[in-house]
Structures are given as C-alpha cells and as structure tokens.
PDB file of C-alpha atoms in Angstrom:
ATOM      1  CA  UNK A 212       3.053  52.268 -51.687  1.00 52.00           C
ATOM      2  CA  UNK A 213       6.215  51.266 -49.803  1.00 70.00           C
ATOM      3  CA  UNK A 214       9.563  51.013 -51.536  1.00 87.00           C
ATOM      4  CA  UNK A 215      10.401  47.504 -52.729  1.00 92.00           C
ATOM      5  CA  UNK A 216      13.848  46.167 -51.818  1.00 94.00           C
ATOM      6  CA  UNK A 217      15.560  43.506 -53.954  1.00 96.00           C
ATOM      7  CA  UNK A 218      18.392  41.165 -53.067  1.00 96.00           C
ATOM      8  CA  UNK A 219      19.694  37.688 -53.716  1.00 97.00           C
ATOM      9  CA  UNK A 220      20.709  35.319 -50.969  1.00 95.00           C
ATOM     10  CA  UNK A 221      21.312  31.691 -50.177  1.00 97.00           C
ATOM     11  CA  UNK A 222      18.645  29.719 -48.322  1.00 97.00           C
ATOM     12  CA  UNK A 223      20.207  28.643 -45.035  1.00 96.00           C
ATOM     13  CA  UNK A 224      19.160  26.529 -42.092  1.00 95.00           C
ATOM     14  CA  UNK A 225      18.909  28.527 -38.863  1.00 90.00           C
ATOM     15  CA  UNK A 226      17.907  26.222 -36.039  1.00 89.00           C
ATOM     16  CA  UNK A 227      14.734  24.536 -37.238  1.00 93.00           C
ATOM     17  CA  UNK A 228      13.937  27.367 -39.675  1.00 94.00           C
ATOM     18  CA  UNK A 229      14.902  27.989 -43.283  1.00 96.00           C
ATOM     19  CA  UNK A 230      15.527  31.501 -44.491  1.00 96.00           C
ATOM     20  CA  UNK A 231      17.926  34.078 -45.826  1.00 97.00           C
ATOM     21  CA  UNK A 232      20.160  36.611 -44.132  1.00 95.00           C
ATOM     22  CA  UNK A 233      18.943  40.072 -45.106  1.00 94.00           C
ATOM     23  CA  UNK A 234      21.835  42.296 -46.312  1.00 92.00           C
ATOM     24  CA  UNK A 235      22.724  45.054 -43.792  1.00 89.00           C
ATOM     25  CA  UNK A 236      21.673  47.984 -46.005  1.00 88.00           C
ATOM     26  CA  UNK A 237      18.269  46.466 -46.666  1.00 90.00           C
ATOM     27  CA  UNK A 238      17.824  45.409 -43.044  1.00 89.00           C
ATOM     28  CA  UNK A 239      18.517  48.978 -41.880  1.00 87.00           C
ATOM     29  CA  UNK A 240      15.890  50.328 -44.303  1.00 86.00           C
ATOM     30  CA  UNK A 241      13.152  48.555 -42.340  1.00 80.00           C
ATOM     31  CA  UNK A 242      13.274  48.999 -38.553  1.00 70.00           C
ATOM     32  CA  UNK A 243      16.809  48.886 -37.251  1.00 61.00           C
ATOM     33  CA  UNK A 244      16.825  46.134 -34.597  1.00 63.00           C
ATOM     34  CA  UNK A 245      13.165  45.227 -34.144  1.00 76.00           C
ATOM     35  CA  UNK A 246      10.738  42.903 -35.867  1.00 81.00           C
ATOM     36  CA  UNK A 247       9.358  44.140 -39.198  1.00 85.00           C
ATOM     37  CA  UNK A 248       6.297  42.822 -41.051  1.00 88.00           C
ATOM     38  CA  UNK A 249       6.990  42.390 -44.775  1.00 92.00           C
ATOM     39  CA  UNK A 250       5.330  41.133 -47.945  1.00 95.00           C
ATOM     40  CA  UNK A 251       7.067  40.143 -51.132  1.00 96.00           C
ATOM     41  CA  UNK A 252       8.187  37.374 -53.408  1.00 97.00           C
ATOM     42  CA  UNK A 253      10.819  34.644 -53.252  1.00 97.00           C
ATOM     43  CA  UNK A 254      11.737  33.566 -56.791  1.00 97.00           C
ATOM     44  CA  UNK A 255       8.396  35.040 -57.856  1.00 96.00           C
ATOM     45  CA  UNK A 256       6.287  33.235 -55.191  1.00 96.00           C
ATOM     46  CA  UNK A 257       4.346  35.525 -52.845  1.00 96.00           C
ATOM     47  CA  UNK A 258       4.983  35.518 -49.105  1.00 96.00           C
ATOM     48  CA  UNK A 259       3.959  37.389 -45.987  1.00 93.00           C
ATOM     49  CA  UNK A 260       6.553  37.237 -43.217  1.00 93.00           C
ATOM     50  CA  UNK A 261       8.255  39.087 -40.390  1.00 89.00           C
ATOM     51  CA  UNK A 262      11.908  40.070 -40.423  1.00 91.00           C
ATOM     52  CA  UNK A 263      13.437  38.640 -37.256  1.00 90.00           C
ATOM     53  CA  UNK A 264      16.391  40.344 -35.540  1.00 88.00           C
ATOM     54  CA  UNK A 265      19.648  38.390 -35.820  1.00 87.00           C
ATOM     55  CA  UNK A 266      21.867  38.030 -32.754  1.00 79.00           C
ATOM     56  CA  UNK A 267      24.754  39.961 -34.333  1.00 79.00           C
ATOM     57  CA  UNK A 268      22.661  42.704 -35.905  1.00 79.00           C
ATOM     58  CA  UNK A 269      20.626  42.699 -39.081  1.00 86.00           C
ATOM     59  CA  UNK A 270      17.682  40.410 -39.763  1.00 92.00           C
ATOM     60  CA  UNK A 271      16.660  36.976 -40.970  1.00 94.00           C
ATOM     61  CA  UNK A 272      13.809  36.427 -43.399  1.00 96.00           C
ATOM     62  CA  UNK A 273      12.332  33.004 -42.690  1.00 96.00           C
ATOM     63  CA  UNK A 274      10.407  31.378 -45.526  1.00 96.00           C
ATOM     64  CA  UNK A 275       7.658  28.912 -44.659  1.00 94.00           C
ATOM     65  CA  UNK A 276       7.490  25.427 -46.138  1.00 94.00           C
ATOM     66  CA  UNK A 277       4.618  26.330 -48.502  1.00 95.00           C
ATOM     67  CA  UNK A 278       6.607  29.209 -50.028  1.00 96.00           C
ATOM     68  CA  UNK A 279       9.750  27.084 -50.292  1.00 96.00           C
ATOM     69  CA  UNK A 280       7.812  24.264 -51.970  1.00 96.00           C
ATOM     70  CA  UNK A 281       6.097  26.611 -54.433  1.00 96.00           C
ATOM     71  CA  UNK A 282       9.427  28.269 -55.272  1.00 95.00           C
ATOM     72  CA  UNK A 283      11.227  24.905 -55.454  1.00 95.00           C
ATOM     73  CA  UNK A 284      13.762  25.953 -52.815  1.00 96.00           C
ATOM     74  CA  UNK A 285      16.055  23.780 -50.718  1.00 96.00           C
ATOM     75  CA  UNK A 286      18.868  24.671 -48.318  1.00 97.00           C
ATOM     76  CA  UNK A 287      21.859  26.204 -50.165  1.00 97.00           C
ATOM     77  CA  UNK A 288      19.736  27.300 -53.150  1.00 97.00           C
ATOM     78  CA  UNK A 289      20.071  30.871 -54.366  1.00 97.00           C
ATOM     79  CA  UNK A 290      16.852  32.863 -53.950  1.00 97.00           C
ATOM     80  CA  UNK A 291      15.796  36.218 -55.391  1.00 97.00           C
ATOM     81  CA  UNK A 292      13.860  38.276 -52.829  1.00 97.00           C
ATOM     82  CA  UNK A 293      11.708  41.339 -53.470  1.00 97.00           C
ATOM     83  CA  UNK A 294      10.056  42.716 -50.324  1.00 96.00           C
ATOM     84  CA  UNK A 295       8.493  45.781 -48.804  1.00 94.00           C
ATOM     85  CA  UNK A 296       6.890  46.783 -45.525  1.00 90.00           C
ATOM     86  CA  UNK A 297       3.522  45.098 -45.000  1.00 88.00           C
ATOM     87  CA  UNK A 298       1.061  47.967 -44.488  1.00 82.00           C
ATOM     88  CA  UNK A 299      -1.709  45.735 -43.125  1.00 82.00           C
ATOM     89  CA  UNK A 300      -2.552  45.654 -39.438  1.00 73.00           C
ATOM     90  CA  UNK A 301      -1.662  42.197 -38.152  1.00 75.00           C
ATOM     91  CA  UNK A 302      -2.860  42.726 -34.612  1.00 79.00           C
ATOM     92  CA  UNK A 303      -6.235  41.186 -33.767  1.00 85.00           C
ATOM     93  CA  UNK A 304      -8.962  43.615 -32.695  1.00 89.00           C
ATOM     94  CA  UNK A 305      -8.854  44.626 -29.054  1.00 90.00           C
ATOM     95  CA  UNK A 306     -11.718  43.016 -27.102  1.00 92.00           C
ATOM     96  CA  UNK A 307     -13.718  45.425 -24.925  1.00 93.00           C
ATOM     97  CA  UNK A 308     -12.818  43.653 -21.663  1.00 92.00           C
ATOM     98  CA  UNK A 309      -9.085  43.826 -22.419  1.00 92.00           C
ATOM     99  CA  UNK A 310      -9.325  47.491 -23.432  1.00 92.00           C
ATOM    100  CA  UNK A 311     -11.189  48.300 -20.202  1.00 92.00           C
ATOM    101  CA  UNK A 312      -8.454  46.745 -18.051  1.00 90.00           C
ATOM    102  CA  UNK A 313      -5.671  48.452 -20.019  1.00 88.00           C
ATOM    103  CA  UNK A 314      -7.317  51.863 -19.628  1.00 88.00           C
ATOM    104  CA  UNK A 315      -8.083  51.256 -15.933  1.00 89.00           C
ATOM    105  CA  UNK A 316      -4.413  50.644 -15.138  1.00 84.00           C
ATOM    106  CA  UNK A 317      -2.159  53.589 -14.397  1.00 79.00           C
ATOM    107  CA  UNK A 318      -0.363  54.205 -17.727  1.00 83.00           C
ATOM    108  CA  UNK A 319      -1.605  50.820 -18.973  1.00 83.00           C
ATOM    109  CA  UNK A 320      -2.208  52.159 -22.477  1.00 84.00           C
ATOM    110  CA  UNK A 321       1.359  53.509 -22.663  1.00 87.00           C
ATOM    111  CA  UNK A 322       2.792  50.121 -21.702  1.00 86.00           C
ATOM    112  CA  UNK A 323       0.575  48.342 -24.237  1.00 88.00           C
ATOM    113  CA  UNK A 324       1.616  50.653 -27.100  1.00 84.00           C
ATOM    114  CA  UNK A 325       5.298  50.374 -26.146  1.00 84.00           C
ATOM    115  CA  UNK A 326       5.272  46.542 -26.264  1.00 84.00           C
ATOM    116  CA  UNK A 327       6.504  44.741 -29.395  1.00 80.00           C
ATOM    117  CA  UNK A 328       3.645  44.126 -31.864  1.00 80.00           C
ATOM    118  CA  UNK A 329       4.277  40.370 -31.917  1.00 79.00           C
ATOM    119  CA  UNK A 330       3.856  40.230 -28.110  1.00 85.00           C
ATOM    120  CA  UNK A 331       0.592  42.183 -28.205  1.00 88.00           C
ATOM    121  CA  UNK A 332      -0.713  39.870 -30.931  1.00 87.00           C
ATOM    122  CA  UNK A 333       0.376  36.754 -29.026  1.00 88.00           C
ATOM    123  CA  UNK A 334      -1.322  37.961 -25.843  1.00 91.00           C
ATOM    124  CA  UNK A 335      -4.596  38.854 -27.613  1.00 92.00           C
ATOM    125  CA  UNK A 336      -4.729  35.438 -29.281  1.00 90.00           C
ATOM    126  CA  UNK A 337      -3.963  33.688 -25.971  1.00 92.00           C
ATOM    127  CA  UNK A 338      -6.732  35.616 -24.192  1.00 93.00           C
ATOM    128  CA  UNK A 339      -9.213  34.838 -26.988  1.00 91.00           C
ATOM    129  CA  UNK A 340      -8.547  31.085 -26.708  1.00 91.00           C
ATOM    130  CA  UNK A 341     -10.685  30.809 -23.584  1.00 89.00           C
ATOM    131  CA  UNK A 342     -14.347  31.662 -23.191  1.00 85.00           C
ATOM    132  CA  UNK A 343     -14.719  30.757 -19.495  1.00 93.00           C
ATOM    133  CA  UNK A 344     -15.021  34.153 -17.713  1.00 93.00           C
ATOM    134  CA  UNK A 345     -12.799  33.448 -14.687  1.00 95.00           C
ATOM    135  CA  UNK A 346     -10.041  31.914 -16.836  1.00 95.00           C
ATOM    136  CA  UNK A 347     -10.307  34.807 -19.292  1.00 93.00           C
ATOM    137  CA  UNK A 348      -9.962  37.348 -16.456  1.00 93.00           C
ATOM    138  CA  UNK A 349      -6.845  35.548 -15.172  1.00 94.00           C
ATOM    139  CA  UNK A 350      -5.369  35.516 -18.670  1.00 94.00           C
ATOM    140  CA  UNK A 351      -6.019  39.228 -19.143  1.00 93.00           C
ATOM    141  CA  UNK A 352      -4.184  40.024 -15.899  1.00 92.00           C
ATOM    142  CA  UNK A 353      -1.263  37.681 -16.708  1.00 93.00           C
ATOM    143  CA  UNK A 354      -1.010  38.992 -20.281  1.00 92.00           C
ATOM    144  CA  UNK A 355      -0.941  42.615 -19.178  1.00 90.00           C
ATOM    145  CA  UNK A 356       1.660  41.842 -16.511  1.00 90.00           C
ATOM    146  CA  UNK A 357       3.850  40.271 -19.196  1.00 90.00           C
ATOM    147  CA  UNK A 358       3.366  43.228 -21.550  1.00 87.00           C
ATOM    148  CA  UNK A 359       4.141  45.720 -18.774  1.00 85.00           C
ATOM    149  CA  UNK A 360       7.231  43.741 -17.748  1.00 85.00           C
ATOM    150  CA  UNK A 361       8.533  43.669 -21.326  1.00 81.00           C
ATOM    151  CA  UNK A 362       7.798  47.384 -21.844  1.00 67.00           C
ATOM    152  CA  UNK A 363       9.577  48.424 -18.657  1.00 65.00           C
ATOM    153  CA  UNK A 364      12.916  47.114 -19.904  1.00 60.00           C
TER     154      UNK A 364
END
C-alpha cells in the first residue's frame, strides 16, 4: 500500500477548475514535474484524480463538482486532503491493430512507452471512437505521429 499524504489547503479557482495547490514537499513525493494519478479523500469524501503540474513548479489537485458537492466545498473553503498514488492502471487496453502498428514502426514501442500516460490514454480513446476501418487506420497513424512527436522532445 502506498504512503498516504495529508495536508490542508484552500479551495481556489484556477481557470475554469476548482482545486487546491499541493504543498511542495507533498508534490515532490509523487512524481516531480509530471502528472500523477492519485486517490484519496477531501473532507472525508472519496476522489480519484490526477495531480496536474503547475506552471511555477509543484502541482494542482483539481476536485470535480461531484466531490465538491458531497464535501460541501466552495471556493475559499478550507479542505483537508488525504491522498496516495493510485495503483490502478488507467490506460485502456491496447487494441491489436494499434499494437501491430506500434511494433511495426522502428522504435515505435519505445516512443509509446516514453509518452505521458494521459496522452496514450487520450489517443487510445480517440482511436476507439470510430469503427469505420479507413477512419480508424487514419486515426492510428495520426495518434502515433502525435505520440512520437511528443516523445521526441
């Protein structure tokens, strides 16, 4: 079981989102600068979320409207957070046709594994949204190009 981290923070508005700024020491315990899947509670109400990198370092923890409603939270309210790394695999299963293309490309598998998990998930969902074979093939190629471009940076 992962180590639980506790902190209190104020619910703030960040663009169109509502969340808390994760304290630097707790932020560093997760992944440094990347995205980090977490599970936990906000004022005792369960959530599943992803820590999002902040522009000046650290992370934000955005809380969805259902969690905020259940916890009775509004902007500027103090919130008690307990969270840990989410051990579950959030990436959809790899379809056979996508896997075949990835493995057929020179170092395709390396690029895929190097890409951010949220991008891989987004691409797999986007590919799965179409059943028409020609459109699906185009989406696979475009998705892999995007993943390879992001991994090359």
